[in-house]
Short mmCIF file of C-alpha atoms (C1' of nucleotides) in Angstrom, two decimals:
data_model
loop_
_atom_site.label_atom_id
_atom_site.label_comp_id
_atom_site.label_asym_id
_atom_site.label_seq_id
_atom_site.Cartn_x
_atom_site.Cartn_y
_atom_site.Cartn_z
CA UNK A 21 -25.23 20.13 -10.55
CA UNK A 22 -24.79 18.29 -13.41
CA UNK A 23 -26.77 14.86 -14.29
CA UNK A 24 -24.46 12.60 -15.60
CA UNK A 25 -22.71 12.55 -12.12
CA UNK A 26 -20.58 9.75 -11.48
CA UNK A 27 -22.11 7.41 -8.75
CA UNK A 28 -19.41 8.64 -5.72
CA UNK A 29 -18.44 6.55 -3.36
CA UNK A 30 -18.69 7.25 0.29
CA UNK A 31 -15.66 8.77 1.99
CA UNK A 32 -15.39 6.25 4.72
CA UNK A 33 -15.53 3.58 2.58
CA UNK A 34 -12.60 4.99 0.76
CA UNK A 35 -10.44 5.26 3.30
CA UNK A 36 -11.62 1.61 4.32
CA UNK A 37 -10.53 0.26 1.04
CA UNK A 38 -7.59 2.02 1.07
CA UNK A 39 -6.83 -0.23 4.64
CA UNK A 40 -8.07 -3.79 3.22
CA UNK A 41 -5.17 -3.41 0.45
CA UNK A 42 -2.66 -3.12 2.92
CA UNK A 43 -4.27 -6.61 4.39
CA UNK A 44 -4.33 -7.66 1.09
CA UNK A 45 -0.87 -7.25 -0.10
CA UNK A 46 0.42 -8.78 3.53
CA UNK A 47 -1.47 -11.73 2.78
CA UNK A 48 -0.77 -12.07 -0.56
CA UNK A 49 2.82 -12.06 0.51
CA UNK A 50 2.59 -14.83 2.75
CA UNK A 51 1.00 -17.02 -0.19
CA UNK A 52 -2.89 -17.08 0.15
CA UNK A 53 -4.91 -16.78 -3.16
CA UNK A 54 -8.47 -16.33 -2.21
CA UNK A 55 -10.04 -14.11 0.71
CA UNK A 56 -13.85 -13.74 1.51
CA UNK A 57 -15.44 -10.54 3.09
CA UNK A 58 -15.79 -12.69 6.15
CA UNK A 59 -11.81 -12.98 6.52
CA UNK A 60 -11.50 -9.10 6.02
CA UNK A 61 -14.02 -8.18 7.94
CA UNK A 62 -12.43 -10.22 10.94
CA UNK A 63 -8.57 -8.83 10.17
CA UNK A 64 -10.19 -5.69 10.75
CA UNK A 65 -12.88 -5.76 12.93
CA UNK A 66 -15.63 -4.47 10.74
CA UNK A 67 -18.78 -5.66 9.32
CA UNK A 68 -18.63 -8.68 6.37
CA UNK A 69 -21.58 -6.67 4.83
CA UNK A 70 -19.76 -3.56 5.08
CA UNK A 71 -16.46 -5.18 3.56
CA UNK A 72 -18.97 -6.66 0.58
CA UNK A 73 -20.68 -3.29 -0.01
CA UNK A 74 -17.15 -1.82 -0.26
CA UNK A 75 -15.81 -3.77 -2.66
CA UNK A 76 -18.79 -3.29 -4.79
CA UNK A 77 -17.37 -0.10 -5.50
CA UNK A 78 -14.26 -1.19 -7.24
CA UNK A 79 -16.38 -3.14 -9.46
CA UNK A 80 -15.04 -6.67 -9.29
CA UNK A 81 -17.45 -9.46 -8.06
CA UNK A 82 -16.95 -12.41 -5.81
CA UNK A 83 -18.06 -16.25 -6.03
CA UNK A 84 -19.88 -17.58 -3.34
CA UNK A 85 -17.88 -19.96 -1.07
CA UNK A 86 -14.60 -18.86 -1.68
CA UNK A 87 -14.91 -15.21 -2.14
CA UNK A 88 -12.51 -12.78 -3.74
CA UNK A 89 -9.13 -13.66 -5.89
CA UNK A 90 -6.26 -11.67 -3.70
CA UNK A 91 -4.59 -11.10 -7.03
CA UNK A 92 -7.89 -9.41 -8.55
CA UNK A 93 -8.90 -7.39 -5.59
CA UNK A 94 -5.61 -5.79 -5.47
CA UNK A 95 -5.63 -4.30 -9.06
CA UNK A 96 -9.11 -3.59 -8.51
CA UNK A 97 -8.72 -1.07 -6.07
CA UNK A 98 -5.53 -0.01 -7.48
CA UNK A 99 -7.35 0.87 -10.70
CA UNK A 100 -10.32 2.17 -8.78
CA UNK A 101 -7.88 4.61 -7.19
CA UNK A 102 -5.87 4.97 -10.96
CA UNK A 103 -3.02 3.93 -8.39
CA UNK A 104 -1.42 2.45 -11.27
CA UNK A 105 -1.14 5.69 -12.92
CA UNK A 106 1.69 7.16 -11.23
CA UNK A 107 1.20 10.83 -10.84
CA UNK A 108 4.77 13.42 -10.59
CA UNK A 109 4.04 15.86 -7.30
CA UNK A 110 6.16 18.53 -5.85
CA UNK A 111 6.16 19.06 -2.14
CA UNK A 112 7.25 22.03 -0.26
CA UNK A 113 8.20 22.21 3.17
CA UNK A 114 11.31 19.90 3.49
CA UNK A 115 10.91 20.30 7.18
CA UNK A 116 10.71 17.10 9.37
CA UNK A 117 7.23 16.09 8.27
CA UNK A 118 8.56 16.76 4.81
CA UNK A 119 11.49 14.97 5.16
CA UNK A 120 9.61 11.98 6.54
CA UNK A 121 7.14 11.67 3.48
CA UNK A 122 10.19 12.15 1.27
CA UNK A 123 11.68 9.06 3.21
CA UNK A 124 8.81 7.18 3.46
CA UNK A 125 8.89 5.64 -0.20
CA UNK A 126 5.98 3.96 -0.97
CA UNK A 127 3.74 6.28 -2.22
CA UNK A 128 4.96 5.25 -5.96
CA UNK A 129 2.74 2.22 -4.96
CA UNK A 130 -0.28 4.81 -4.54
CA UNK A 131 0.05 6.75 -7.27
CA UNK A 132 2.18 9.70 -5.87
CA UNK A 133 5.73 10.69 -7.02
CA UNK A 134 6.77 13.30 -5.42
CA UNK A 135 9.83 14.59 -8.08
CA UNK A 136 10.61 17.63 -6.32
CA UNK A 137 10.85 19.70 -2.85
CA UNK A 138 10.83 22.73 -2.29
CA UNK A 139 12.02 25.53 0.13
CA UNK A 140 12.76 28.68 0.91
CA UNK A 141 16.03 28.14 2.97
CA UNK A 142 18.49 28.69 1.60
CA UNK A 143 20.81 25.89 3.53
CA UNK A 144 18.53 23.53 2.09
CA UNK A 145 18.18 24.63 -1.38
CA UNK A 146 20.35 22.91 -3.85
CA UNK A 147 20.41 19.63 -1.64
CA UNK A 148 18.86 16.46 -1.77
CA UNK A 149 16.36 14.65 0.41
CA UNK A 150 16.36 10.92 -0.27
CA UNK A 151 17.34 11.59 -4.02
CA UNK A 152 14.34 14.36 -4.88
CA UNK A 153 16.10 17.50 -4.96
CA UNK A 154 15.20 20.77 -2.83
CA UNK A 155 14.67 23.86 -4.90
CA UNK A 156 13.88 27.17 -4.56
CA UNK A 157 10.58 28.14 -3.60
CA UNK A 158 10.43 31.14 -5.96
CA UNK A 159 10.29 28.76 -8.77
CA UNK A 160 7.53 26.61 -8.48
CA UNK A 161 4.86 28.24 -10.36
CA UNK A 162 7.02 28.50 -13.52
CA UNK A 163 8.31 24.35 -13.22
CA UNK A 164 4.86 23.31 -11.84
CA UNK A 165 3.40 24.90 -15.37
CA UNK A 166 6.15 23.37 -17.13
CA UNK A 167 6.44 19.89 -15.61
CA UNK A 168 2.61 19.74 -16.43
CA UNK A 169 2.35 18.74 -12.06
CA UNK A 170 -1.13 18.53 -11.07
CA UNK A 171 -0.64 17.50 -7.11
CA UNK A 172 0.97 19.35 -4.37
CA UNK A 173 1.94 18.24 -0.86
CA UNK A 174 2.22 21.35 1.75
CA UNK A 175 4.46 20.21 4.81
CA UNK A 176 5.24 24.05 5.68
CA UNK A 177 4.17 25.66 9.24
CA UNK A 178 1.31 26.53 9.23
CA UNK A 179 1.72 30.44 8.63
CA UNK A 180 3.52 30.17 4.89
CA UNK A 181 0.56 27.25 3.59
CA UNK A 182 -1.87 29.64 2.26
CA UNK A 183 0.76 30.79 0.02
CA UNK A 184 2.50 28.04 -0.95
CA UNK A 185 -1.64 26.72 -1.89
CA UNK A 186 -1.89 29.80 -3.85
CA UNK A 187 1.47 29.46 -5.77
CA UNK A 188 0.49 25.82 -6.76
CA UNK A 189 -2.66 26.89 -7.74
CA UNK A 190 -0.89 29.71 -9.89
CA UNK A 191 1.11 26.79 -11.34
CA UNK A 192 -1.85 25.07 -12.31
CA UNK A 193 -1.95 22.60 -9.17
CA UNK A 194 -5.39 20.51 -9.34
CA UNK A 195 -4.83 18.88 -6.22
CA UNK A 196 -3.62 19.99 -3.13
CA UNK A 197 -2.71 17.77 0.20
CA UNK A 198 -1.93 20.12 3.08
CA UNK A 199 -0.63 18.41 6.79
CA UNK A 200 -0.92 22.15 8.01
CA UNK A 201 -3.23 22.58 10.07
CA UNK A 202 -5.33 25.68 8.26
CA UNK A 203 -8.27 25.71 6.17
CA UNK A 204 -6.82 26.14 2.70
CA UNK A 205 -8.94 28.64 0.68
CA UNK A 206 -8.84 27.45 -3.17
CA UNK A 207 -10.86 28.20 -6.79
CA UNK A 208 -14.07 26.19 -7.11
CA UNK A 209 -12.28 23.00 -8.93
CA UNK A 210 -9.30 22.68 -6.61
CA UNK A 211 -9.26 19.91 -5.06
CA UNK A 212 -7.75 20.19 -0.86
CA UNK A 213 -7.30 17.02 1.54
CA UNK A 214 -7.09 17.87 5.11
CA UNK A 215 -4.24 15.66 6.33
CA UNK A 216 -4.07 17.00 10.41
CA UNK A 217 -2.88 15.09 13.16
CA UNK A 218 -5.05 17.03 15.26
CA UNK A 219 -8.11 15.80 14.06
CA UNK A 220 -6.88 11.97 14.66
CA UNK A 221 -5.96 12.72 18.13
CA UNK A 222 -9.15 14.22 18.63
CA UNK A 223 -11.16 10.76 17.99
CA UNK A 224 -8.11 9.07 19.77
CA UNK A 225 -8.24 10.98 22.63
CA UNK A 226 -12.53 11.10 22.87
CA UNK A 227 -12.33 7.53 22.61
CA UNK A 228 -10.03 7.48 25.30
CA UNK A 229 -11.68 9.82 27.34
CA UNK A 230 -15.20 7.16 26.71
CA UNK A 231 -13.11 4.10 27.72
CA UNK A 232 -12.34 5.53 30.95
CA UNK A 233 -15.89 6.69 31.67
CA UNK A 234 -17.08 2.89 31.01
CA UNK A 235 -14.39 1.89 32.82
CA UNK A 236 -15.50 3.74 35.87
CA UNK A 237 -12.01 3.35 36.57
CA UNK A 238 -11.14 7.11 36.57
CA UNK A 239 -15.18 8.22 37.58
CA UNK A 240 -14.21 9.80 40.32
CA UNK A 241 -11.27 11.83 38.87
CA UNK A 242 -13.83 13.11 35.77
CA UNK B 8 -24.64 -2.98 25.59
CA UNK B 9 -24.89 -1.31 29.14
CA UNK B 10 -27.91 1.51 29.19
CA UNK B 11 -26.30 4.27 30.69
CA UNK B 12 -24.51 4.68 27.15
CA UNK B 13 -22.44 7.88 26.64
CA UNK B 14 -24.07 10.28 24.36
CA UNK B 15 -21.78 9.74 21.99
CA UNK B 16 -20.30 12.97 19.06
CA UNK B 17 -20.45 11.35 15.49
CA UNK B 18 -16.27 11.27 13.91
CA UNK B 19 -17.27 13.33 11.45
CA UNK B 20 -18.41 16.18 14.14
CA UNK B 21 -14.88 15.18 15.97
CA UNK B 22 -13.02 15.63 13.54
CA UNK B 23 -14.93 19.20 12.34
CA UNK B 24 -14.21 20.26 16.15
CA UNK B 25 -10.79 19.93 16.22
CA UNK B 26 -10.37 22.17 12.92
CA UNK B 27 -12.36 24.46 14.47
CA UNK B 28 -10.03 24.80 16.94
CA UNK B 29 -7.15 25.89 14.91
CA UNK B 30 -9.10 28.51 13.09
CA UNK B 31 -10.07 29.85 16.56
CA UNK B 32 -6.58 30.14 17.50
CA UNK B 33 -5.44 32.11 15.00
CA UNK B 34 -8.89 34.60 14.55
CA UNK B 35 -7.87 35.30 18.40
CA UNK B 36 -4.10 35.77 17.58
CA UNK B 37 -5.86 38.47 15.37
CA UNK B 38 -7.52 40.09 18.16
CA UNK B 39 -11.08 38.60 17.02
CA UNK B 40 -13.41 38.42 20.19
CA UNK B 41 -16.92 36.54 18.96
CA UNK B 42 -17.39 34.41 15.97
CA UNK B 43 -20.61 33.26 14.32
CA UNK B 44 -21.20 29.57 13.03
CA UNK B 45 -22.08 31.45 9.59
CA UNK B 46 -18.74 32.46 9.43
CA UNK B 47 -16.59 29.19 10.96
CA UNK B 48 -18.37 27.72 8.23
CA UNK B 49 -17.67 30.02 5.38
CA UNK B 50 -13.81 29.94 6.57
CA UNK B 51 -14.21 26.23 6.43
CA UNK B 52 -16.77 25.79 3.46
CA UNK B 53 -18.99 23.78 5.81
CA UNK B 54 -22.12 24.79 6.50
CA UNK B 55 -23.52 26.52 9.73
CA UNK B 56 -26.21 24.38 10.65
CA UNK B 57 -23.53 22.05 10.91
CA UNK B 58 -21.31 23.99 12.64
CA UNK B 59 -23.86 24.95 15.21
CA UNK B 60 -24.91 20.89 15.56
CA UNK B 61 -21.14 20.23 16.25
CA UNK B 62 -20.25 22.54 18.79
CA UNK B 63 -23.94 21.86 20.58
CA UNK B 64 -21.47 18.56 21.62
CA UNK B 65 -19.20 20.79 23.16
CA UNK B 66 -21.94 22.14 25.78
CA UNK B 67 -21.46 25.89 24.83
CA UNK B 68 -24.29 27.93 24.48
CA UNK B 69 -24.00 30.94 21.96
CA UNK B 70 -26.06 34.19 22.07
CA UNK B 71 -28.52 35.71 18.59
CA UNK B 72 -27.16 37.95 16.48
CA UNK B 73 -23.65 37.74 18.26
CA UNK B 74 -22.92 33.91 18.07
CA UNK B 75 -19.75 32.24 20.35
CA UNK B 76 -16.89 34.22 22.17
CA UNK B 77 -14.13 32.39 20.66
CA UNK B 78 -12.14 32.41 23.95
CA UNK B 79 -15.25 30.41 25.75
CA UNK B 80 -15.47 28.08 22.41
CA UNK B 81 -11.92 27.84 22.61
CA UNK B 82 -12.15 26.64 26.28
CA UNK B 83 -15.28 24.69 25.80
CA UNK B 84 -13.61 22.56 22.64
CA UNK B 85 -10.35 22.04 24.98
CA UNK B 86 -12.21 20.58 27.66
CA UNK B 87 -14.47 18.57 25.20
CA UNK B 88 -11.09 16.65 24.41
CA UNK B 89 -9.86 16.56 28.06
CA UNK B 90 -7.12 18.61 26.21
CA UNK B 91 -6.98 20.06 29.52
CA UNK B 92 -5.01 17.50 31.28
CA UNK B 93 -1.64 16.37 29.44
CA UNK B 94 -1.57 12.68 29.25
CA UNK B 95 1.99 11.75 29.16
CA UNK B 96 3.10 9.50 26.10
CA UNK B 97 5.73 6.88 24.68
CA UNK B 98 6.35 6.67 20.96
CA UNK B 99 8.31 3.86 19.30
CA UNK B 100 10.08 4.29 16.34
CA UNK B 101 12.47 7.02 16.08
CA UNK B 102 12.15 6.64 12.53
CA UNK B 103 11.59 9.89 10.05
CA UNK B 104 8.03 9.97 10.87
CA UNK B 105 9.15 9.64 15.03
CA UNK B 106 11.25 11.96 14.33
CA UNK B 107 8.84 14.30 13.04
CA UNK B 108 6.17 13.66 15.55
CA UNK B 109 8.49 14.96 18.15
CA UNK B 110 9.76 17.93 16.17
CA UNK B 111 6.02 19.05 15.99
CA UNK B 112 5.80 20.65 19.62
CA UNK B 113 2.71 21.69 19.51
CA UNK B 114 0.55 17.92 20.26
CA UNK B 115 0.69 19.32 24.24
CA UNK B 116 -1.65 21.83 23.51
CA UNK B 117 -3.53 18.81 22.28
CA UNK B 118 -2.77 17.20 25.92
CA UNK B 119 -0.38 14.76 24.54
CA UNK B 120 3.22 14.85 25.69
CA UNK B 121 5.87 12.18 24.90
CA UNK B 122 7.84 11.98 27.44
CA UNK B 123 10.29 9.03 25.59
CA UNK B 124 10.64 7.66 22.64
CA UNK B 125 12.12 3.58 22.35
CA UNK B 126 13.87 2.03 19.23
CA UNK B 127 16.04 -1.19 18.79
CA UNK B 128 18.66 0.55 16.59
CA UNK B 129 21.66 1.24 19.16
CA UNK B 130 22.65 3.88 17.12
CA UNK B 131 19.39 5.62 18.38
CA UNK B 132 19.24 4.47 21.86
CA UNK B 133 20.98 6.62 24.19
CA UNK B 134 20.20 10.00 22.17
CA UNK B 135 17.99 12.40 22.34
CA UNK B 136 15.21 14.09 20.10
CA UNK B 137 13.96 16.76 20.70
CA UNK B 138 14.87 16.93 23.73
CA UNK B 139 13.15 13.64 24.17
CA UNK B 140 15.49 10.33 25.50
CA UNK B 141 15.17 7.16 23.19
CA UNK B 142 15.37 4.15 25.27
CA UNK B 143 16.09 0.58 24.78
CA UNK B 144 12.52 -0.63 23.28
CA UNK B 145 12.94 -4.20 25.62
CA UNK B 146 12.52 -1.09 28.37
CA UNK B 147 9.28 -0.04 27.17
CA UNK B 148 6.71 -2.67 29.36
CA UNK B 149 8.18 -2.27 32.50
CA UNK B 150 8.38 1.46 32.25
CA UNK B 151 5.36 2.02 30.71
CA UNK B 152 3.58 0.14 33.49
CA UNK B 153 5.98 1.97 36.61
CA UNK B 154 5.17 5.53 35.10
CA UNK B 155 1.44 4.90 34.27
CA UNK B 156 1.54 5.97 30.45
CA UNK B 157 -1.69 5.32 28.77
CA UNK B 158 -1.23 6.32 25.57
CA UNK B 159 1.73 4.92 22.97
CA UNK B 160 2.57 6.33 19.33
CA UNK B 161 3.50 3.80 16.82
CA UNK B 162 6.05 5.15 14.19
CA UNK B 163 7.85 1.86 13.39
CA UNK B 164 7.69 -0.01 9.79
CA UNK B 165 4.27 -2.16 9.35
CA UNK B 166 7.00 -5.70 10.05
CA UNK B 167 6.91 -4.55 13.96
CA UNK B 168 3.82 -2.82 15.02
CA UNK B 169 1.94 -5.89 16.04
CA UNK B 170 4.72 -6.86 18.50
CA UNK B 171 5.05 -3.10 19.95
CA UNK B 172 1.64 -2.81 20.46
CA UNK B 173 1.65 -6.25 22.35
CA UNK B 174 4.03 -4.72 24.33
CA UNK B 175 2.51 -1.28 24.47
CA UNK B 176 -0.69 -3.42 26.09
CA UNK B 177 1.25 -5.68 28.18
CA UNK B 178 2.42 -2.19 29.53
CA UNK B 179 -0.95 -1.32 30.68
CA UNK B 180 -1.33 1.23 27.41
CA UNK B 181 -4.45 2.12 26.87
CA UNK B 182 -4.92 4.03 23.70
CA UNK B 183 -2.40 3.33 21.03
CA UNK B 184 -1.89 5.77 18.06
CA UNK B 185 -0.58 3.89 14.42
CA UNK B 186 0.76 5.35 11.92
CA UNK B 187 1.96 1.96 10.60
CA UNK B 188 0.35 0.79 7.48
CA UNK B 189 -1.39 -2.57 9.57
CA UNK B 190 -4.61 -3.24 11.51
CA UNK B 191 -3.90 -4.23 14.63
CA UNK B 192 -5.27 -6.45 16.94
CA UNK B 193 -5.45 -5.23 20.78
CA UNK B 194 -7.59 -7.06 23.33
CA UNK B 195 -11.86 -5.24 24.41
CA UNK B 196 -11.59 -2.22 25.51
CA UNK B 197 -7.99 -1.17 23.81
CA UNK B 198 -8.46 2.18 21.63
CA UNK B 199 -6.59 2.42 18.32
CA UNK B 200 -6.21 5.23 16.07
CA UNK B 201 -4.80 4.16 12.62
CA UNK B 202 -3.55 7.30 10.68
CA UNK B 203 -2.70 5.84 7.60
CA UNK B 204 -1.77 8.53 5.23
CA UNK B 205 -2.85 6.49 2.43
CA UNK B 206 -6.12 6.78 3.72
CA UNK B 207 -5.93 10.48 2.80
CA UNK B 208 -4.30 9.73 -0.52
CA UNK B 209 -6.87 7.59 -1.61
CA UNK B 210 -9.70 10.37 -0.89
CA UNK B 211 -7.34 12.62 -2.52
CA UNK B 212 -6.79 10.89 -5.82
CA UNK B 213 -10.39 9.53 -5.78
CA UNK B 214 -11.61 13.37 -5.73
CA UNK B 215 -9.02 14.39 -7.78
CA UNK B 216 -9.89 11.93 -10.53
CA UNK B 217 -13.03 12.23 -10.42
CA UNK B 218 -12.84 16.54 -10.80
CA UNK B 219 -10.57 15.29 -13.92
CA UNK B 220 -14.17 13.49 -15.29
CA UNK B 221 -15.81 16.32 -14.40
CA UNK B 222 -14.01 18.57 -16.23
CA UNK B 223 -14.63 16.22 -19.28
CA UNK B 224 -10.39 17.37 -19.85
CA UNK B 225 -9.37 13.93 -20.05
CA UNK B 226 -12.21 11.99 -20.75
CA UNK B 227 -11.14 10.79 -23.84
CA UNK B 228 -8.04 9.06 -21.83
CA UNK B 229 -10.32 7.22 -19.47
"C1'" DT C 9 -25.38 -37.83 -7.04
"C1'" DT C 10 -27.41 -35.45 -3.30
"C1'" DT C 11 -26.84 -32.75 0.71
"C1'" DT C 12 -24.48 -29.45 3.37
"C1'" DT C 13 -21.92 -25.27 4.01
"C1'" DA C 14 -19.83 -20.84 3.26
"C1'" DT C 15 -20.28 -16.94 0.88
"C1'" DC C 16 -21.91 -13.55 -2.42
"C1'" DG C 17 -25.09 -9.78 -4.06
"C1'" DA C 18 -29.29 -7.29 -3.88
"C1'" DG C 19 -32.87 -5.15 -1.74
"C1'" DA C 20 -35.03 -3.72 2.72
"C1'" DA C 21 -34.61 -1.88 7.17
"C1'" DA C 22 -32.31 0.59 10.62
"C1'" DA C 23 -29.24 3.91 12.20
"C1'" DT C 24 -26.74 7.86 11.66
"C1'" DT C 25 -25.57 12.26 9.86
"C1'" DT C 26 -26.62 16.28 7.35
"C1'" DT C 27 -29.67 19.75 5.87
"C1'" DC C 28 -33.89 22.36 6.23
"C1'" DT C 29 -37.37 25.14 8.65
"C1'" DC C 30 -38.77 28.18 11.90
"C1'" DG C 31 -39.76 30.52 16.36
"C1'" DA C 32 -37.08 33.08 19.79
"C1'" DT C 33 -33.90 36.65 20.94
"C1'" DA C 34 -29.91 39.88 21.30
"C1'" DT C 35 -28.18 43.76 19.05
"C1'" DA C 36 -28.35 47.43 15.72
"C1'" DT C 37 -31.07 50.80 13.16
"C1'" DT C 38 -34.73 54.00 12.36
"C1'" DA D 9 -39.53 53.23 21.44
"C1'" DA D 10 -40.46 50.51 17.59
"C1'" DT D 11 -38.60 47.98 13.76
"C1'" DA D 12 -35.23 45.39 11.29
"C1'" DT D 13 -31.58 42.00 11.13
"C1'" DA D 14 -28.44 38.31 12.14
"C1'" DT D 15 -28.03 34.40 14.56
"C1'" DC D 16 -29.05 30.68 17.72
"C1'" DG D 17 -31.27 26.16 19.09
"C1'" DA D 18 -34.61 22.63 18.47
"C1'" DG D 19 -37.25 19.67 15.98
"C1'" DA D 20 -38.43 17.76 11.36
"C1'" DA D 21 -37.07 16.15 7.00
"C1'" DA D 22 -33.84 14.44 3.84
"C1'" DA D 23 -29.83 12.11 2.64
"C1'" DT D 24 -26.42 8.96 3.48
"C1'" DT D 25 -24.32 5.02 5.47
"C1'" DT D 26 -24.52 0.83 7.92
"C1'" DT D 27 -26.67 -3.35 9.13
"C1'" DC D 28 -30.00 -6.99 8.38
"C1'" DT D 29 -32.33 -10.57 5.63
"C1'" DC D 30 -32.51 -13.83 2.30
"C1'" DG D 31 -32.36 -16.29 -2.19
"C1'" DA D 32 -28.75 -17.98 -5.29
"C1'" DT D 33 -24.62 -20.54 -6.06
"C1'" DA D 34 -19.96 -22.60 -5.96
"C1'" DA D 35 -17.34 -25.91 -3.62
"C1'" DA D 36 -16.95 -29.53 -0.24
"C1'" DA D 37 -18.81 -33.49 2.15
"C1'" DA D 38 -21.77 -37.36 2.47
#
DNA sequence: TTTTTATCGAGAAAATTTTCTCGATATATT
DNA sequence: AATATATCGAGAAAATTTTCTCGATAAAAA
């Protein structure tokens, strides 16, 4: 629409950048400095072009016969993502998947602090969850506004997510990540990231499904 | 390689299919018989052409002016996944994130059913989740190969998911499902799924940032 | 110092995926 | 019965993403 749009990067490369920092911070750990796209490309089986075209993105550029400094790809893509922005997020749902994202901990190290849950039982409101506190559902609009929060995390079943989206919204929510599996229907603006395991085991299973048919083992079954 | 190649569905249209799915589900829970690919795609802001392209993989046929009977769509996606047949299942890690995997219920209907989970913790081994036994992990090879599993889930932190998928493959595992933040490395013809929920984050915060630029709200900050 | 080698970055080519266009057709309307 | 309308499916076009090619260059080896 506009014409000063920012040069986007493709989704899949995203996600793939998203995957080298993992590698990155493993191997930083275990003392290497330097790391060409050819090393990252064989960690994890993709293309050295691809890996190169990638890291483009974040802006930082390589030498030629050593590659990239570990140290200086990492903040790259941490600032590409403004991972080193921490952003405060409320979640509601403190179900298991809710619980296990509250547990999980290292989000801080992608941006995401998730400062509050929230639910509408009451056994669980007025308890804590690995030291974020459960609340009441009821309130969220009014401490979302407040607490200036401008990303939610829906972990509900799938039936309440629609309006749990539209109470963060109310709240003044700008970005939404929903595990239930619905299409979330949001204002122009709103941002929504499909998180469903369904649509992993789909590829999983396909893939599967393709093995076996090259296999021939299972021909006769299929 | 070999020319009697599988005509192979694109993710992306993998993916789209198994949303699809869910919103089918519940329009027939609401007594909806047909369903047009004008509106699948304005429920799921994608467009029909699209829509129609991805469920041409499926096989189905739909009639003018009345589009798909969601019950046949239904049927067709299913079988498109070989969501059919339940493969039976082994998940290590009865971790949060196991834990929640098993709460879920509802991956059968996606033809996956775990049928165990393993851990090393003896706390854990000996219990049930779910209704599901967790078993000595050292266990996992020689039962995985006796009851024919093909698929494992990987739940455990990033330190061990190397070694269980070793052992997952040494088992005669097939398709291996990670949720551990780690690329791993699985001999030709091994499927792996990596759902890294960073992966979604990143999108996430990438759109999200860049809606902040668009909306010129906080341009002066970056 | 010169040569060799590994790697980057940029542009071109190829492949893939999405979007557009349009004729055909089933159903609804006149 | 004839006309209008919504939608499909197929092929073409456009857009995007991946892969290929190659000249440049930093470091290592001769």
């Amino acid at each position: 629409m506009e014409n000063h749009q920012i040069r986007s990067t493709p989704e899949p490369s995203l996600r793939r950048l998203a995957r080298y920092l993992d590698l990155l911070h493993k191997l930083q750990k275990d003392g290497q400095i330097n790391i060409s796209s050819t090393q990252i490309g064989s960690e994890m089986s993709s293309d050295p072009t691809q890996v190169r075209k990638d890291i483009e993105y974040t802006g930082i550029i390589g030498k030629p016969k050593t590659g990239y400094v570990i140290a200086e790809l990492i903040y790259a893509i941490e600032t590409f993502f403004n991972w080193n922005n921490v952003s405060d997020a409320f979640l509601v749902g403190a179900g298991n998947l809710g619980r296990a994202i509250l547990g999980y901990g290292h989000f801080k190290k992608y941006g995401l602090n998730i400062v509050s849950a929230f639910d509408i039982s009451p056994d669980l409101i007025g308890t804590e969850i690995y030291n974020v506190p459960v609340l009441d559902f009821e309130k969220i609009t009014n401490l979302a506004q407040r607490m200036k929060i401008h990303i939610g995390v829906i972990t509900t079943p799938v039936e309440c997510a629609q309006e749990v989206a539209d109470k963060m919204v109310e709240g003044g929510i700008k970005a939404i990540w929903n595990f239930a599996p619905v299409h979330l229907k949001v204002p122009d603006g709103i941002i929504v990231e499909h998180t469903h395991l369904t649509q992993s085991l789909a590829v999983l299973t396909k893939n599967l499904h393709k093995q076996f048919l090259l296999d021939d083992k299972f021909s006769g079954e299929l």
